[in-house]
Every structure is written in C-alpha cells, then in structure tokens.
Amino acid sequence: MSGVPLVDGALCLVWPARAYLPGYMAALAQGWSPNNVPGSSTGDTLGQIEQDPDAYLARMVDRAAQGPAITLPDGSVVARLPGYRMWLWDGEFCGVMDFRWQPGTASLPAHVLGHVGYAVIPAKRGKGYATRGLRLFLRELACEGLPYVELTTDPDNVASQKVITRNGGVLLERFRKPAQYGEAEGLRYRIALPPGQGVVGQ
C-alpha cells in the first residue's frame, strides 16, 4: 500500500477508519449497498458494525484473505481472495472502491468477474466521482505489481462503461457470466497499470 495521499480536488480516497464510519453507516441505513451482488444485505452489515466496529474495519483491508468465505448469488460458497476496500470522501462519505487478486498472477478464478469494483451512493452520483475515484484507485493499485486490472460491467450500463474507458479501459470481450451469476451477458475491460514498486502477494 502506498503512503501517497490520493486526492483529486475535494475528492479523496481514504482507508476505512472510525472517523468515516458514521457516513458509511448512514448510507447503509438508507438502503445503499457497497456490493453489486444481488441479495447482499445492508441490515447484516449494519449489525456487524454495531457488534464490533473495529473488527469490521479490519476486514476492509484483508491482504491475507483471512475473512469469511463469500456466498455467490446462486448460494454457492467460495474462498475469499486477498483484497481491500477504500472509501470515497469529499467531506462526506461518497462510495467505495474494491480490489481483489490472486497472489502471484493477474488471472482470476472464473467466479470472480474482475479485479476492481466500485459503487457511489445516490446522493453523490452525477459528479464524476466514480471516474475520478477509479483514477485515484489505479494509482494505489500500481503499487501491487500487476501489469493490468480487469473490470466487468453489463452491456446496458453505459455509465459504468464510460467510467472505465475514461480511465484507459479497453474492451476485451463480450462474454457470458458463470452459472453462479445466471449466465447473463457481460463486458470485460482491461486497464494497463504502470510498473509499480510492489509485488503482488507480498
């Protein structure tokens, strides 16, 4: 992880911490979810935070994949990959940026649709925050030693496609998602990363 501040004007990327937690919880309480996976429960997340906020925050940066297994939309359970989450902040909580990877390789298991995911809360949409947030996040990811990251989106999600292409994303393929995701159609993009100083898996 880099120690360089990730700032773009009033927008910045911060590591999850107690100072930002009330805004995150308020967004969850209003029904927003940081996960793009159907069936994710914000109520469960709020309960976890209220029970042990420090443990919840610690799970947001899980480079050793020590967190619980992941339940996919079809109910199947798979091992967690190493990963971390950063929060978008402009004086208020704005959204999240996620990263997951397999140590030692840029490839991903078939059930993992991409290295990077992101979500902006409704009140902050239309400000270009997803585009600017991804640009900042890519600076952080360059330290991980990967040659590229891949992102996927739905064919009808034009806004997400613009976020990706504005950050150098190149369309690799139109594909069918795995059975766990209902075999829906998706688009896979790749963004090249500059050589970093870190090595994935360290």
mmCIF file of C-alpha atoms in Angstrom:
data_model
loop_
_atom_site.group_PDB
_atom_site.id
_atom_site.type_symbol
_atom_site.label_atom_id
_atom_site.label_comp_id
_atom_site.label_asym_id
_atom_site.label_seq_id
_atom_site.Cartn_x
_atom_site.Cartn_y
_atom_site.Cartn_z
ATOM 1 C CA MET A 1 0.000 0.000 0.000
ATOM 2 C CA SER A 2 1.274 3.439 -0.823
ATOM 3 C CA GLY A 3 1.610 6.297 1.602
ATOM 4 C CA VAL A 4 0.888 8.885 -1.101
ATOM 5 C CA PRO A 5 -2.294 10.905 -0.470
ATOM 6 C CA LEU A 6 -4.937 10.030 -3.033
ATOM 7 C CA VAL A 7 -6.618 13.369 -3.663
ATOM 8 C CA ASP A 8 -8.404 14.912 -6.649
ATOM 9 C CA GLY A 9 -9.684 18.353 -5.730
ATOM 10 C CA ALA A 10 -12.231 17.925 -2.947
ATOM 11 C CA LEU A 11 -12.433 14.184 -3.573
ATOM 12 C CA CYS A 12 -10.075 11.744 -1.903
ATOM 13 C CA LEU A 13 -9.691 8.031 -1.259
ATOM 14 C CA VAL A 14 -9.296 7.081 2.388
ATOM 15 C CA TRP A 15 -8.661 3.823 4.197
ATOM 16 C CA PRO A 16 -11.731 2.750 6.198
ATOM 17 C CA ALA A 17 -11.496 4.205 9.702
ATOM 18 C CA ARG A 18 -13.674 5.176 12.653
ATOM 19 C CA ALA A 19 -13.712 8.829 11.590
ATOM 20 C CA TYR A 20 -15.556 7.968 8.364
ATOM 21 C CA LEU A 21 -17.747 5.189 9.746
ATOM 22 C CA PRO A 22 -20.870 7.260 10.619
ATOM 23 C CA GLY A 23 -21.256 8.385 6.992
ATOM 24 C CA TYR A 24 -20.814 4.839 5.743
ATOM 25 C CA MET A 25 -23.407 3.549 8.196
ATOM 26 C CA ALA A 26 -25.846 6.315 7.245
ATOM 27 C CA ALA A 27 -25.609 5.289 3.582
ATOM 28 C CA LEU A 28 -26.272 1.663 4.523
ATOM 29 C CA ALA A 29 -29.247 2.678 6.672
ATOM 30 C CA GLN A 30 -30.750 4.434 3.638
ATOM 31 C CA GLY A 31 -30.652 1.180 1.667
ATOM 32 C CA TRP A 32 -27.469 1.693 -0.341
ATOM 33 C CA SER A 33 -25.195 -1.321 -0.697
ATOM 34 C CA PRO A 34 -21.451 -1.324 -1.419
ATOM 35 C CA ASN A 35 -21.891 -4.658 -3.200
ATOM 36 C CA ASN A 36 -23.125 -5.065 -6.754
ATOM 37 C CA VAL A 37 -24.103 -8.656 -5.986
ATOM 38 C CA PRO A 38 -27.881 -9.216 -5.766
ATOM 39 C CA GLY A 39 -29.100 -10.322 -2.384
ATOM 40 C CA SER A 40 -26.471 -8.558 -0.298
ATOM 41 C CA SER A 41 -27.963 -7.438 2.999
ATOM 42 C CA THR A 42 -27.233 -3.982 4.362
ATOM 43 C CA GLY A 43 -29.013 -4.977 7.566
ATOM 44 C CA ASP A 44 -26.485 -7.732 8.182
ATOM 45 C CA THR A 45 -23.636 -5.314 7.532
ATOM 46 C CA LEU A 46 -25.002 -2.733 9.968
ATOM 47 C CA GLY A 47 -25.369 -5.456 12.582
ATOM 48 C CA GLN A 48 -21.734 -6.489 12.130
ATOM 49 C CA ILE A 49 -20.568 -2.889 12.500
ATOM 50 C CA GLU A 50 -22.659 -2.280 15.611
ATOM 51 C CA GLN A 51 -21.426 -5.505 17.201
ATOM 52 C CA ASP A 52 -17.716 -4.818 16.636
ATOM 53 C CA PRO A 53 -16.820 -1.764 14.520
ATOM 54 C CA ASP A 54 -13.070 -2.277 14.830
ATOM 55 C CA ALA A 55 -13.271 -5.877 13.610
ATOM 56 C CA TYR A 56 -15.446 -4.779 10.686
ATOM 57 C CA LEU A 57 -12.986 -2.055 9.705
ATOM 58 C CA ALA A 58 -10.082 -4.502 9.941
ATOM 59 C CA ARG A 59 -11.834 -6.786 7.423
ATOM 60 C CA MET A 60 -11.904 -3.968 4.862
ATOM 61 C CA VAL A 61 -8.157 -4.481 4.333
ATOM 62 C CA ASP A 62 -7.673 -8.247 4.071
ATOM 63 C CA ARG A 63 -4.451 -8.858 2.183
ATOM 64 C CA ALA A 64 -4.113 -12.351 3.668
ATOM 65 C CA ALA A 65 -7.689 -13.456 2.807
ATOM 66 C CA GLN A 66 -8.474 -14.209 6.439
ATOM 67 C CA GLY A 67 -12.092 -13.081 6.204
ATOM 68 C CA PRO A 68 -15.104 -15.388 5.872
ATOM 69 C CA ALA A 69 -15.949 -17.249 2.674
ATOM 70 C CA ILE A 70 -18.031 -15.494 0.000
ATOM 71 C CA THR A 71 -21.589 -16.515 -0.865
ATOM 72 C CA LEU A 72 -22.337 -16.029 -4.570
ATOM 73 C CA PRO A 73 -25.765 -15.075 -5.984
ATOM 74 C CA ASP A 74 -26.701 -18.732 -6.570
ATOM 75 C CA GLY A 75 -25.963 -19.598 -2.950
ATOM 76 C CA SER A 76 -22.662 -21.366 -3.614
ATOM 77 C CA VAL A 77 -19.795 -20.582 -1.272
ATOM 78 C CA VAL A 78 -16.222 -19.884 -2.399
ATOM 79 C CA ALA A 79 -12.981 -18.980 -0.666
ATOM 80 C CA ARG A 80 -12.207 -15.306 -0.214
ATOM 81 C CA LEU A 81 -9.383 -13.771 -2.252
ATOM 82 C CA PRO A 82 -6.928 -11.250 -0.832
ATOM 83 C CA GLY A 83 -8.336 -7.768 -1.257
ATOM 84 C CA TYR A 84 -9.049 -4.373 0.179
ATOM 85 C CA ARG A 85 -11.587 -1.583 0.045
ATOM 86 C CA MET A 86 -11.081 2.173 0.120
ATOM 87 C CA TRP A 87 -13.763 4.798 0.679
ATOM 88 C CA LEU A 88 -14.513 7.870 -1.414
ATOM 89 C CA TRP A 89 -14.702 11.018 0.701
ATOM 90 C CA ASP A 90 -15.364 14.694 -0.095
ATOM 91 C CA GLY A 91 -16.061 15.794 3.465
ATOM 92 C CA GLU A 92 -18.876 13.231 3.430
ATOM 93 C CA PHE A 93 -18.986 9.548 2.606
ATOM 94 C CA CYS A 94 -19.399 9.085 -1.170
ATOM 95 C CA GLY A 95 -18.821 5.433 -2.055
ATOM 96 C CA VAL A 96 -16.322 2.587 -2.274
ATOM 97 C CA MET A 97 -13.552 1.177 -4.444
ATOM 98 C CA ASP A 98 -12.754 -2.548 -4.176
ATOM 99 C CA PHE A 99 -9.731 -4.582 -5.241
ATOM 100 C CA ARG A 100 -9.164 -8.362 -5.147
ATOM 101 C CA TRP A 101 -6.466 -10.515 -6.703
ATOM 102 C CA GLN A 102 -4.741 -13.883 -6.733
ATOM 103 C CA PRO A 103 -1.195 -13.750 -5.334
ATOM 104 C CA GLY A 104 1.488 -14.138 -7.970
ATOM 105 C CA THR A 105 -0.728 -13.772 -11.032
ATOM 106 C CA ALA A 106 -3.010 -11.346 -12.845
ATOM 107 C CA SER A 107 -5.515 -14.119 -13.606
ATOM 108 C CA LEU A 108 -8.682 -14.591 -11.556
ATOM 109 C CA PRO A 109 -10.923 -17.574 -10.801
ATOM 110 C CA ALA A 110 -13.895 -17.870 -13.165
ATOM 111 C CA HIS A 111 -16.357 -16.847 -10.437
ATOM 112 C CA VAL A 112 -14.520 -13.533 -9.829
ATOM 113 C CA LEU A 113 -15.681 -11.122 -12.524
ATOM 114 C CA GLY A 114 -12.916 -8.553 -12.152
ATOM 115 C CA HIS A 115 -10.122 -7.138 -10.028
ATOM 116 C CA VAL A 116 -11.915 -3.869 -9.356
ATOM 117 C CA GLY A 117 -15.419 -2.878 -8.342
ATOM 118 C CA TYR A 118 -16.884 0.451 -7.319
ATOM 119 C CA ALA A 119 -20.127 1.968 -6.073
ATOM 120 C CA VAL A 120 -21.142 5.598 -5.445
ATOM 121 C CA ILE A 121 -24.057 6.499 -3.176
ATOM 122 C CA PRO A 122 -27.110 8.021 -4.945
ATOM 123 C CA ALA A 123 -26.655 11.498 -3.449
ATOM 124 C CA LYS A 124 -23.154 11.777 -4.942
ATOM 125 C CA ARG A 125 -23.860 10.473 -8.443
ATOM 126 C CA GLY A 126 -23.607 12.729 -11.467
ATOM 127 C CA LYS A 127 -20.476 14.455 -10.138
ATOM 128 C CA GLY A 128 -17.912 12.319 -11.931
ATOM 129 C CA TYR A 129 -16.875 10.724 -8.641
ATOM 130 C CA ALA A 130 -16.705 7.171 -9.996
ATOM 131 C CA THR A 131 -14.394 8.270 -12.824
ATOM 132 C CA ARG A 132 -12.175 10.345 -10.547
ATOM 133 C CA GLY A 133 -12.254 7.749 -7.782
ATOM 134 C CA LEU A 134 -11.164 4.987 -10.143
ATOM 135 C CA ARG A 135 -8.348 7.190 -11.426
ATOM 136 C CA LEU A 136 -7.116 7.654 -7.865
ATOM 137 C CA PHE A 137 -7.534 3.958 -7.077
ATOM 138 C CA LEU A 138 -5.460 2.940 -10.086
ATOM 139 C CA ARG A 139 -2.580 4.948 -8.602
ATOM 140 C CA GLU A 140 -2.804 2.774 -5.496
ATOM 141 C CA LEU A 141 -3.089 -0.445 -7.500
ATOM 142 C CA ALA A 142 0.052 0.375 -9.481
ATOM 143 C CA CYS A 143 1.976 -0.406 -6.277
ATOM 144 C CA GLU A 144 0.727 -4.001 -6.305
ATOM 145 C CA GLY A 145 2.860 -5.248 -9.188
ATOM 146 C CA LEU A 146 0.065 -6.284 -11.535
ATOM 147 C CA PRO A 147 0.510 -5.485 -15.256
ATOM 148 C CA TYR A 148 -3.198 -4.758 -15.595
ATOM 149 C CA VAL A 149 -6.577 -4.968 -13.902
ATOM 150 C CA GLU A 150 -9.810 -6.205 -15.406
ATOM 151 C CA LEU A 151 -13.291 -4.847 -14.770
ATOM 152 C CA THR A 152 -16.648 -6.122 -15.960
ATOM 153 C CA THR A 153 -19.974 -4.408 -16.446
ATOM 154 C CA ASP A 154 -23.345 -5.071 -18.017
ATOM 155 C CA PRO A 155 -23.952 -4.177 -21.682
ATOM 156 C CA ASP A 156 -26.716 -1.732 -20.730
ATOM 157 C CA ASN A 157 -24.669 0.027 -18.033
ATOM 158 C CA VAL A 158 -23.378 2.833 -20.239
ATOM 159 C CA ALA A 159 -22.385 4.997 -17.269
ATOM 160 C CA SER A 160 -20.053 2.310 -15.933
ATOM 161 C CA GLN A 161 -18.573 1.743 -19.378
ATOM 162 C CA LYS A 162 -17.735 5.446 -19.587
ATOM 163 C CA VAL A 163 -16.063 5.357 -16.164
ATOM 164 C CA ILE A 164 -13.838 2.521 -17.343
ATOM 165 C CA THR A 165 -12.968 3.868 -20.791
ATOM 166 C CA ARG A 166 -12.193 7.326 -19.393
ATOM 167 C CA ASN A 167 -9.572 5.604 -17.274
ATOM 168 C CA GLY A 168 -7.923 3.850 -20.210
ATOM 169 C CA GLY A 169 -10.081 0.736 -20.250
ATOM 170 C CA VAL A 170 -10.031 -1.322 -23.453
ATOM 171 C CA LEU A 171 -12.884 -3.699 -24.261
ATOM 172 C CA LEU A 172 -11.563 -7.272 -24.325
ATOM 173 C CA GLU A 173 -14.719 -9.265 -24.925
ATOM 174 C CA ARG A 174 -18.431 -9.705 -24.625
ATOM 175 C CA PHE A 175 -18.937 -12.839 -22.545
ATOM 176 C CA ARG A 176 -21.407 -14.954 -20.624
ATOM 177 C CA LYS A 177 -21.075 -14.728 -16.866
ATOM 178 C CA PRO A 178 -20.598 -18.003 -14.971
ATOM 179 C CA ALA A 179 -23.611 -20.036 -13.888
ATOM 180 C CA GLN A 180 -23.358 -18.569 -10.368
ATOM 181 C CA TYR A 181 -24.394 -15.227 -11.895
ATOM 182 C CA GLY A 182 -27.168 -16.617 -14.085
ATOM 183 C CA GLU A 183 -25.092 -16.717 -17.275
ATOM 184 C CA ALA A 184 -26.089 -13.142 -18.085
ATOM 185 C CA GLU A 185 -24.148 -11.262 -20.737
ATOM 186 C CA GLY A 186 -21.265 -9.043 -19.654
ATOM 187 C CA LEU A 187 -18.480 -6.861 -20.999
ATOM 188 C CA ARG A 188 -14.882 -7.337 -19.880
ATOM 189 C CA TYR A 189 -12.425 -4.420 -19.954
ATOM 190 C CA ARG A 190 -8.715 -4.236 -19.210
ATOM 191 C CA ILE A 191 -6.745 -1.262 -17.889
ATOM 192 C CA ALA A 192 -2.942 -1.400 -18.123
ATOM 193 C CA LEU A 193 -1.071 -0.350 -14.990
ATOM 194 C CA PRO A 194 2.313 1.372 -14.962
ATOM 195 C CA PRO A 195 5.168 -0.605 -13.401
ATOM 196 C CA GLY A 196 4.884 -0.340 -9.630
ATOM 197 C CA GLN A 197 7.270 -0.945 -6.777
ATOM 198 C CA GLY A 198 5.317 -3.666 -5.027
ATOM 199 C CA VAL A 199 4.953 -7.351 -5.788
ATOM 200 C CA VAL A 200 1.553 -8.991 -5.632
ATOM 201 C CA GLY A 201 1.407 -11.466 -2.799
ATOM 202 C CA GLN A 202 3.918 -9.745 -0.538
#
